[in-house]
CSV table of C-alpha atoms in Angstrom, one decimal:
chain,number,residue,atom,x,y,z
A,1,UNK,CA,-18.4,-95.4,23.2
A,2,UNK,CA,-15.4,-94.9,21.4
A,3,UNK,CA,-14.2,-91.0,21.5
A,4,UNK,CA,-11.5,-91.3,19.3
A,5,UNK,CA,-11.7,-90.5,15.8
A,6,UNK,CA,-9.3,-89.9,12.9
A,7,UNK,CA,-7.6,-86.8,11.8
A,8,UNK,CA,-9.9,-85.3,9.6
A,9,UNK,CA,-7.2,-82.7,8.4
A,10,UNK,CA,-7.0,-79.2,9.4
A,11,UNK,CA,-3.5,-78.0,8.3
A,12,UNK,CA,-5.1,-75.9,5.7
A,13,UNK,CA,-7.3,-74.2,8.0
A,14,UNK,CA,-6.4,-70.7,9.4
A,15,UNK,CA,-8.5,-68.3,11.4
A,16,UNK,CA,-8.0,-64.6,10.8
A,17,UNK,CA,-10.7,-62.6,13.3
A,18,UNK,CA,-7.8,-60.2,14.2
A,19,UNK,CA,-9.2,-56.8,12.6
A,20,UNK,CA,-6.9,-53.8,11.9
A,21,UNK,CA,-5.8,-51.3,14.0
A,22,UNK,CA,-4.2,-48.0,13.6
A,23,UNK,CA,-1.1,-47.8,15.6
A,24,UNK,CA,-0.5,-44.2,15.6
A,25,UNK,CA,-0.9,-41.2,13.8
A,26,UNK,CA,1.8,-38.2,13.0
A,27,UNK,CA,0.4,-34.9,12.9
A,28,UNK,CA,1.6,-31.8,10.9
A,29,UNK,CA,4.9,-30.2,12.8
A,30,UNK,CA,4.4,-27.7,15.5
A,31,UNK,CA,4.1,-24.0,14.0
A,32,UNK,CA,1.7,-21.0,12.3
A,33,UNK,CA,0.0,-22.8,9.3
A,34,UNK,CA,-1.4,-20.0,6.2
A,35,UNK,CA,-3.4,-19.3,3.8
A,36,UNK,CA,-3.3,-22.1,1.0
A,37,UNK,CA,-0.6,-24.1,3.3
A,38,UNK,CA,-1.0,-28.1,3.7
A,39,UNK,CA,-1.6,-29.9,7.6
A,40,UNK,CA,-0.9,-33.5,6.5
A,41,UNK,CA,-1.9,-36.3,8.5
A,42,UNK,CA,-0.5,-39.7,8.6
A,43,UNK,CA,-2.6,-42.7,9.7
A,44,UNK,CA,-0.2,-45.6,10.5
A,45,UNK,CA,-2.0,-49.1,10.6
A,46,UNK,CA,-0.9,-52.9,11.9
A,47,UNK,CA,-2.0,-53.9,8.3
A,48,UNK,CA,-2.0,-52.9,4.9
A,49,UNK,CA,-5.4,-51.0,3.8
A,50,UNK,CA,-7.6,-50.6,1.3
A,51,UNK,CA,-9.2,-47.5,0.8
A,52,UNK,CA,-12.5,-46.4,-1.2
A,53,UNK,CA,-14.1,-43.0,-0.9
A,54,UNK,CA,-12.7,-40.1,0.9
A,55,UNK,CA,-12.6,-41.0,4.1
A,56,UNK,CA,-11.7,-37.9,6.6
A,57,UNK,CA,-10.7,-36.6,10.4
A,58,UNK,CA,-12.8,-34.0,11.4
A,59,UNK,CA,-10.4,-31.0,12.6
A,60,UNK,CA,-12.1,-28.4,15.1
A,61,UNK,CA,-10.7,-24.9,14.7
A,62,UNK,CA,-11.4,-21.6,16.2
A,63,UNK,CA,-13.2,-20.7,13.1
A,64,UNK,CA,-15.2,-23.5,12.7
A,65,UNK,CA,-14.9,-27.5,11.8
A,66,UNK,CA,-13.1,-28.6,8.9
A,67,UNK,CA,-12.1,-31.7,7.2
A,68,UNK,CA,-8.3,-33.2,6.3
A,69,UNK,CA,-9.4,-35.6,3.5
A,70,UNK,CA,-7.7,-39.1,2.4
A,71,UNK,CA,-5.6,-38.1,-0.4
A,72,UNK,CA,-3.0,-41.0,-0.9
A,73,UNK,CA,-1.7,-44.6,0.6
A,74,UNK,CA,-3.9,-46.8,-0.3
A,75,UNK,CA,-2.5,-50.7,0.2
A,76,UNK,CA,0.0,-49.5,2.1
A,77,UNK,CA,0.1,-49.3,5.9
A,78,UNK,CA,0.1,-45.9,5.8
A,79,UNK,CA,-2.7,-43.2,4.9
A,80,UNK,CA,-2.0,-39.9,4.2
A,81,UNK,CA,-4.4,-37.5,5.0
A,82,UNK,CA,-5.1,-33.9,3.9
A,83,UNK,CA,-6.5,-30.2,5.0
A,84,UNK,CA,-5.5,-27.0,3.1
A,85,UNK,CA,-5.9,-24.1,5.2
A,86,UNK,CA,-8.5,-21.7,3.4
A,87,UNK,CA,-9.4,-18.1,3.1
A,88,UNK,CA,-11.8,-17.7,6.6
A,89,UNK,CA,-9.7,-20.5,8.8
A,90,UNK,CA,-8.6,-19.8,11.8
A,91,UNK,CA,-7.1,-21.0,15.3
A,92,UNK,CA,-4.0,-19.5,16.9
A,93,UNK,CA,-4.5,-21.7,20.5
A,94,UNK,CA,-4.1,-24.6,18.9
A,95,UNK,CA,-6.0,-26.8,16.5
A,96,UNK,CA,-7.9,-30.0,17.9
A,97,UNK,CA,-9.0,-33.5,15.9
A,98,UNK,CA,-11.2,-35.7,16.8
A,99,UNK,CA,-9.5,-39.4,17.4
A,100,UNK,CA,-11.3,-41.9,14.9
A,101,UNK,CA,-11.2,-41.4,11.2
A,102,UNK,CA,-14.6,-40.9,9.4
A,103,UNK,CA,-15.5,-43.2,6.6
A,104,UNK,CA,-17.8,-40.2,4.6
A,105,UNK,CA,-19.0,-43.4,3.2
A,106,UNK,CA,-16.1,-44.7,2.4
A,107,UNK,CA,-14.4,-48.0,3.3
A,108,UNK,CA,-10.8,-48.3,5.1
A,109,UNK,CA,-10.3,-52.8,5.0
A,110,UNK,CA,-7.4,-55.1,5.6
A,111,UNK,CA,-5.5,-57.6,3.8
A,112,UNK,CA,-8.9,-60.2,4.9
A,113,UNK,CA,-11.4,-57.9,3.6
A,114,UNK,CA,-12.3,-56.6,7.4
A,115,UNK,CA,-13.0,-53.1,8.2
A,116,UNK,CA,-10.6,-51.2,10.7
A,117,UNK,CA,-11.0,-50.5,13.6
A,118,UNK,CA,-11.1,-46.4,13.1
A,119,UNK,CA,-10.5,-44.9,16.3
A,120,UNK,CA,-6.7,-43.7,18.1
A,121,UNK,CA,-4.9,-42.1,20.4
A,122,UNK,CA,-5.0,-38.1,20.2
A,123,UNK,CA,-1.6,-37.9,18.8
A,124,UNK,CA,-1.4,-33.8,20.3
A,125,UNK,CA,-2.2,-31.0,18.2
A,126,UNK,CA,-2.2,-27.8,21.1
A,127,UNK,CA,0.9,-26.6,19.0
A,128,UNK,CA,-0.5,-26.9,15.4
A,129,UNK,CA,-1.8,-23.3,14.6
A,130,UNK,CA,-4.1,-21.8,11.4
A,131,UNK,CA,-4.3,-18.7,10.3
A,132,UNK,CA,-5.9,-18.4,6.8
A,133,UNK,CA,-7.5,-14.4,7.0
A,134,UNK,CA,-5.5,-12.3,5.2
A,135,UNK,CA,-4.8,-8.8,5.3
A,136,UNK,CA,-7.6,-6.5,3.6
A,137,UNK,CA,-7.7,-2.8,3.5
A,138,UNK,CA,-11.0,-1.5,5.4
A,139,UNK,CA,-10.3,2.4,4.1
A,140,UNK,CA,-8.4,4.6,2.8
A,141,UNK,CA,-8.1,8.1,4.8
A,142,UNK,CA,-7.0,10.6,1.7
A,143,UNK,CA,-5.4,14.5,1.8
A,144,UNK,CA,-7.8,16.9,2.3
A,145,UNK,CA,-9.4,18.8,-0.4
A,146,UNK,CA,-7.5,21.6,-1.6
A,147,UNK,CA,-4.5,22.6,-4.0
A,148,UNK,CA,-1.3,21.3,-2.9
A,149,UNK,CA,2.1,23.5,-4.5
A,150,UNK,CA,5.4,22.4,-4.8
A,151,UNK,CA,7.2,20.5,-2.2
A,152,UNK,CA,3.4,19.9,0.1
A,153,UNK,CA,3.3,16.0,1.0
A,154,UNK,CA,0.1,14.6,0.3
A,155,UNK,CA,-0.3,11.7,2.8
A,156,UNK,CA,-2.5,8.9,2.4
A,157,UNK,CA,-3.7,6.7,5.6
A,158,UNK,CA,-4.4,3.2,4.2
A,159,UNK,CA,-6.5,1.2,7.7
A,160,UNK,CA,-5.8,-2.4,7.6
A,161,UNK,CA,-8.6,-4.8,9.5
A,162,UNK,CA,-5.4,-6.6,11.6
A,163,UNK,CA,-2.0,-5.5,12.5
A,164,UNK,CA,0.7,-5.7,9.2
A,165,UNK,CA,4.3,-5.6,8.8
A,166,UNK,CA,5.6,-3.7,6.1
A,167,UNK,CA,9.5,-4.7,3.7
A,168,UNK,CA,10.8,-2.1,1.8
A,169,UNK,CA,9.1,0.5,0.0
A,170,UNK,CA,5.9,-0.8,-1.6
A,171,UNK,CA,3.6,2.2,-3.6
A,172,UNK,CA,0.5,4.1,-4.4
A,173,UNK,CA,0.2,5.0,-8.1
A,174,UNK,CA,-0.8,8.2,-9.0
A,175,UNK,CA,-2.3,9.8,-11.7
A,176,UNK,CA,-1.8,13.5,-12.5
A,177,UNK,CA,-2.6,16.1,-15.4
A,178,UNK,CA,0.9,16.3,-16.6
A,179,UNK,CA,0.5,12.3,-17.7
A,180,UNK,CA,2.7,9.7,-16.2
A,181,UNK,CA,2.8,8.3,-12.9
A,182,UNK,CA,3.9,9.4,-10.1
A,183,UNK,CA,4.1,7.2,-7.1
A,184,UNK,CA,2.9,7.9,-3.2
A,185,UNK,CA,5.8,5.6,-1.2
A,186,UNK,CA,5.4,4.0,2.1
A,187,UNK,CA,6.2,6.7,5.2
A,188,UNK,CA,5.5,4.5,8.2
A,189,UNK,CA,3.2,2.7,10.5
A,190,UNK,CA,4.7,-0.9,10.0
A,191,UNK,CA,3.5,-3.0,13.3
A,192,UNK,CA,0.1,-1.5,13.3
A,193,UNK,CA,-3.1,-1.1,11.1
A,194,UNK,CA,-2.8,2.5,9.8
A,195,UNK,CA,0.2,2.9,7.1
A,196,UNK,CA,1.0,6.2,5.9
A,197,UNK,CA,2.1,6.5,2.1
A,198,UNK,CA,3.5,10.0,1.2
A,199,UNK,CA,4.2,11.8,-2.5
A,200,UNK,CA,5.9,15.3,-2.6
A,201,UNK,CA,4.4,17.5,-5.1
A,202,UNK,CA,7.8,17.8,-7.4
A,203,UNK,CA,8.5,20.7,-10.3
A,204,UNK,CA,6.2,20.8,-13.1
A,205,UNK,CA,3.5,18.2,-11.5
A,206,UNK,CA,0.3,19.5,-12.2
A,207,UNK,CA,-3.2,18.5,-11.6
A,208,UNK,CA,-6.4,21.2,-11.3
A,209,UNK,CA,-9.5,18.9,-11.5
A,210,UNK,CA,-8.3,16.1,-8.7
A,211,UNK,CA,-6.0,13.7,-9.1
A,212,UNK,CA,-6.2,10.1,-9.9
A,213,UNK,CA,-5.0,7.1,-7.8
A,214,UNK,CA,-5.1,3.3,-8.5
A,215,UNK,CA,-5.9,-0.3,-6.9
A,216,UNK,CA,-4.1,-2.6,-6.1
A,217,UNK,CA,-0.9,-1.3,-4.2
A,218,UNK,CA,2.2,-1.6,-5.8
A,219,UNK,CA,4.7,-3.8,-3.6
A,220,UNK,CA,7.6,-2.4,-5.4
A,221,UNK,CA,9.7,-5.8,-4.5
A,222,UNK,CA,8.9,-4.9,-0.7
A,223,UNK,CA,5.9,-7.0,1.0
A,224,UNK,CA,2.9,-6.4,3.2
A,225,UNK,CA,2.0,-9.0,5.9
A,226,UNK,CA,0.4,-9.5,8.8
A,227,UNK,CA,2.2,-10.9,11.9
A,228,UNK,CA,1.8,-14.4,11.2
A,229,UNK,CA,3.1,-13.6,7.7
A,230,UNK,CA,0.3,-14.0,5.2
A,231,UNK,CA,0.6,-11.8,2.2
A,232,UNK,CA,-2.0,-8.9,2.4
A,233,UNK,CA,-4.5,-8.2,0.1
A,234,UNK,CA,-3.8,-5.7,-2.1
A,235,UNK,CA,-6.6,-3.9,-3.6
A,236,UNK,CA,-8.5,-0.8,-2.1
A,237,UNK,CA,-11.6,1.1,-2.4
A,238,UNK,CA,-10.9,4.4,-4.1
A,239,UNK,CA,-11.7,7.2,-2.1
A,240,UNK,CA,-13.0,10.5,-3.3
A,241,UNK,CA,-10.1,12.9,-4.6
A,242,UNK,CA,-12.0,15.4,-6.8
A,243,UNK,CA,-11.1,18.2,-5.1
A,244,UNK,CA,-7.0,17.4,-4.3
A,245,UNK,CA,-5.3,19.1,-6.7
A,246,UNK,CA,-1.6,19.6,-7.5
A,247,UNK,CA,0.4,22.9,-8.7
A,248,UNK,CA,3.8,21.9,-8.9
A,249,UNK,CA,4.8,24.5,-11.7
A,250,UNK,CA,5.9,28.0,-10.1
A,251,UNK,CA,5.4,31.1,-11.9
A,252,UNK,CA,8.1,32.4,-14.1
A,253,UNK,CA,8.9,35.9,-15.7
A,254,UNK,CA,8.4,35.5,-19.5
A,255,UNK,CA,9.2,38.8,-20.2
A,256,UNK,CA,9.7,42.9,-18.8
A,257,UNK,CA,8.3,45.9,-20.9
A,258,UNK,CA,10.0,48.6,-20.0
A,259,UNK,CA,8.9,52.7,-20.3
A,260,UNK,CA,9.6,54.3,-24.1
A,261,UNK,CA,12.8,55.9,-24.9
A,262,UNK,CA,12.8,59.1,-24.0
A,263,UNK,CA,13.7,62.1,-21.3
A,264,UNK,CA,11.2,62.0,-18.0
A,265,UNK,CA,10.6,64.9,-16.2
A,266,UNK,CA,10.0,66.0,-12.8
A,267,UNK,CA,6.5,64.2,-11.8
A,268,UNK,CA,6.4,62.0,-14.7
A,269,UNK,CA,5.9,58.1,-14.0
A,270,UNK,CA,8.1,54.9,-15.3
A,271,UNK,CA,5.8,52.2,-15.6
A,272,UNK,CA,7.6,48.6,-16.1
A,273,UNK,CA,5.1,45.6,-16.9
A,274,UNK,CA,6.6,42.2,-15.4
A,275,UNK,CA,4.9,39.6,-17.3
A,276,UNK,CA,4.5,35.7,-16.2
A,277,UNK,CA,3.6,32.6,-17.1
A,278,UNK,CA,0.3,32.5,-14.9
A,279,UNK,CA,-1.7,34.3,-12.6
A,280,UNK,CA,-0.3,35.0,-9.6
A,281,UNK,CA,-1.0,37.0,-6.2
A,282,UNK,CA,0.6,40.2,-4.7
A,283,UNK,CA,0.7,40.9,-1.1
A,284,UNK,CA,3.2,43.9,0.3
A,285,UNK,CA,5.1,46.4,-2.5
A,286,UNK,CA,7.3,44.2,-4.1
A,287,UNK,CA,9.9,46.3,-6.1
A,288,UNK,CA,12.3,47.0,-9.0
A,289,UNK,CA,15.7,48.5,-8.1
A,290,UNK,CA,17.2,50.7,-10.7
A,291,UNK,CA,20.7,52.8,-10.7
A,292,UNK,CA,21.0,55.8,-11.6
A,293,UNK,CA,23.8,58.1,-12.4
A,294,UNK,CA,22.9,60.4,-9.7
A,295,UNK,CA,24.5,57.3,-7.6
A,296,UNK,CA,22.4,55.0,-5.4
A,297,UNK,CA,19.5,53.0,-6.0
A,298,UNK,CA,15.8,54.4,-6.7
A,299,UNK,CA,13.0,52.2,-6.9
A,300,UNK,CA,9.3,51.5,-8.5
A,301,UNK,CA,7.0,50.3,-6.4
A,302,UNK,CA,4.3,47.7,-7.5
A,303,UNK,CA,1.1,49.4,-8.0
A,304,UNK,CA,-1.5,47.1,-9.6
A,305,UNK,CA,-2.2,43.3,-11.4
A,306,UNK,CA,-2.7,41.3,-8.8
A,307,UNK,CA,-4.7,38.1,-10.1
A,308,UNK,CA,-3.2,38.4,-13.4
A,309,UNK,CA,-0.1,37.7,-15.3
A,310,UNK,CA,0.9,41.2,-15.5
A,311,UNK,CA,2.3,43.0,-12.9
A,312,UNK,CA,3.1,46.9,-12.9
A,313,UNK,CA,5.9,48.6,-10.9
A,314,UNK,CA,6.2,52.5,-11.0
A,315,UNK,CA,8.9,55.1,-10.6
A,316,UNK,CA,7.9,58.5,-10.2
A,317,UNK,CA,10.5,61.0,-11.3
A,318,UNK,CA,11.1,63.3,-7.9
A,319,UNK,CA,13.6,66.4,-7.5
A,320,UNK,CA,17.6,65.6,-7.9
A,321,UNK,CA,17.0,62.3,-10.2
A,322,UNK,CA,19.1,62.0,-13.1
A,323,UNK,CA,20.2,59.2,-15.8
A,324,UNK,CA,21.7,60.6,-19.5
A,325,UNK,CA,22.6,57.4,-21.0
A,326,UNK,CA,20.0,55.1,-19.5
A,327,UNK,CA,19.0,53.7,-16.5
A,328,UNK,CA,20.0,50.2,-15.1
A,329,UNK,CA,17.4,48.0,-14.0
A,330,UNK,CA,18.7,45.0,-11.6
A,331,UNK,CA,16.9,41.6,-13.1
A,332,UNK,CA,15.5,40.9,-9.9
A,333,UNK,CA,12.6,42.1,-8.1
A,334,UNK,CA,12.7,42.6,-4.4
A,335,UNK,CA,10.0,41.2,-2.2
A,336,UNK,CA,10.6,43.9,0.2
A,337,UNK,CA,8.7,42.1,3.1
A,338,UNK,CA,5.9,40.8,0.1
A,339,UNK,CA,5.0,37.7,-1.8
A,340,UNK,CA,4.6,37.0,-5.1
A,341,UNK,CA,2.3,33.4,-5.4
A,342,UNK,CA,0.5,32.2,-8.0
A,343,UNK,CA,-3.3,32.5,-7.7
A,344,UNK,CA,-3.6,28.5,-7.6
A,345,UNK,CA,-1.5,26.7,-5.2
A,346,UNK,CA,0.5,29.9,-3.7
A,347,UNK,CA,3.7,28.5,-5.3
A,348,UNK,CA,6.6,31.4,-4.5
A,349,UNK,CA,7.0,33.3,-8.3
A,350,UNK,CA,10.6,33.1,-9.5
A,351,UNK,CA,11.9,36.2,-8.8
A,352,UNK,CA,14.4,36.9,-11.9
């Protein structure tokens, strides 16, 4: 028989059974990846693809399995792929992928219409690190209860659940009788859990029924971060400050009555009344120093109003006194080895 035959023509047939593969893929740069930051994958193919659906790569972290989602790239050769680090994600040895890309039923196809072939080479991830769990006070250790005067620190302990770094001088506002704020500033513990913020009780601050403070932190253009640099949270659960109060204001004499005029005699008593601005507390024999003619200095002794505003000092006229045209009174009372505090916060009285 004869075997030859004529050319049918077959210049215009082509065969195409070459489906696409992915070349390689380029992972996120080495480093610390946090809250709210991007890993970005890049799936390099040998052919232009099509892409329908959100196809992902499954990413295995410490915390748990999460996604990087297709995002852009489609008919081009190269697919971008997507995972933003969230609030609970975490891996600090080094995130792994698995090495084929999931089509979530989706479609990845060539320039022919073929589906790729989804799998590659582990492209080396041990240095890619999450850490998405940010900084959150766990409590808040307050002064103890009682009244604070002028110039006490009240320190508060804020108890962070990881390690944080403090920048400058971030704040606690506080709220105290006298209106306004006043501010508790950042003492120390910066490389550990437990920061210290401290507010000295300054002149005419007062607050007798607890004072007030407020969440969130104030940063004060300072920061708060833990070591791998995510921004702490910044609000608190208000501990109980009923009973820390404040007594900034010290006592002040508002006024001296002195004896009538008149002639004392032998065994008589001066009485002088030194009156403040509050109640206040006596402990010794504080004193008033008067001159006399007679030369030297006599003195009346305190003899009553402690726990009030009104204190009395007393001379009693002995043998040899003697003052014709009035006797001096120095505008100061001596201590003499006493106090003078006021009955709230034991603020030292002014004296003149």
């Amino acid at each position: 028989a004869e075997l030859n035959c004529s050319d049918p023509g077959t210049t215009g047939i082509n065969i195409d059974a070459i489906v696409s593969l992915i070349t390689s893929v380029t992972p996120p740069t080495d480093g610390m990846n946090l809250l709210g930051d991007d890993l970005d994958f890049t799936v390099n193919f040998d052919d232009n693809i099509v892409v329908t659906g959100t196809p992902q790569i499954s990413i295995t972290l410490t915390s748990g399995v999460v996604t990087a989602d297709y995002l852009s790239g489609s008919g081009t050769s190269s697919l971008l792929f997507r995972f933003s680090v969230g609030a609970t994600d975490s891996d600090l040895d080094g995130v792994s992928i698995a090495t084929a890309v999931t089509l979530n039923g989706g479609t990845l196809l060539d320039s022919n219409g073929y589906d790729a072939v989804l799998t590659f080479s582990d492209p080396g991830t041990t240095n890619i690190n999450v850490d998405g769990v940010v900084p959150s006070v766990t409590s808040v250790t307050p002064p103890a209860d009682g009244q604070f005067k002028l110039a006490d620190n009240l320190d508060f302990t804020l108890n962070f659940d990881q390690i944080v770094n403090i920048v400058g001088v971030p704040r606690l506002l506080l709220t105290l009788d006298t209106g306004g704020a006043v501010f508790a500033d950042y003492l120390s513990g910066t490389g550990s859990n437990a920061i210290i913020f401290r507010y000295t009780v300054g002149v005419g601050t007062e607050d007798t029924n607890g004072i007030g403070l407020s969440s969130p932190m104030d940063l004060n253009s300072g920061t708060i971060k833990d070591v791998n640099g995510n921004d702490s949270n910044l609000s608190f659960t208000l501990p109980a400050l009923g009973g820390v109060n404040v007594d900034g204001t010290i006592p002040t004499i508002s006024s001296v009555t002195a004896p009538v005029n008149g002639t004392y005699s032998l065994g008589e008593n001066l009485d002088f009344s030194v009156n403040y601005s509050e109640n206040v507390d006596i402990s010794g024999t504080p004193r008033l120093e008067i001159f006399l003619d007679t030369g030297g200095y006599v003195y009346a002794d305190y003899i009553s109003g402690t726990g009030s505003s009104t204190l009395v000092f007393r001379l009693n006229i002995v043998s040899g006194l003697r003052d014709s045209n009035g006797i001096a009174l120095t505008l100061s009372i001596d201590l003499n080895g006493g106090a003078i505090l006021d009955s709230f916060a034991g603020n030292s009285a002014n004296l003149n």
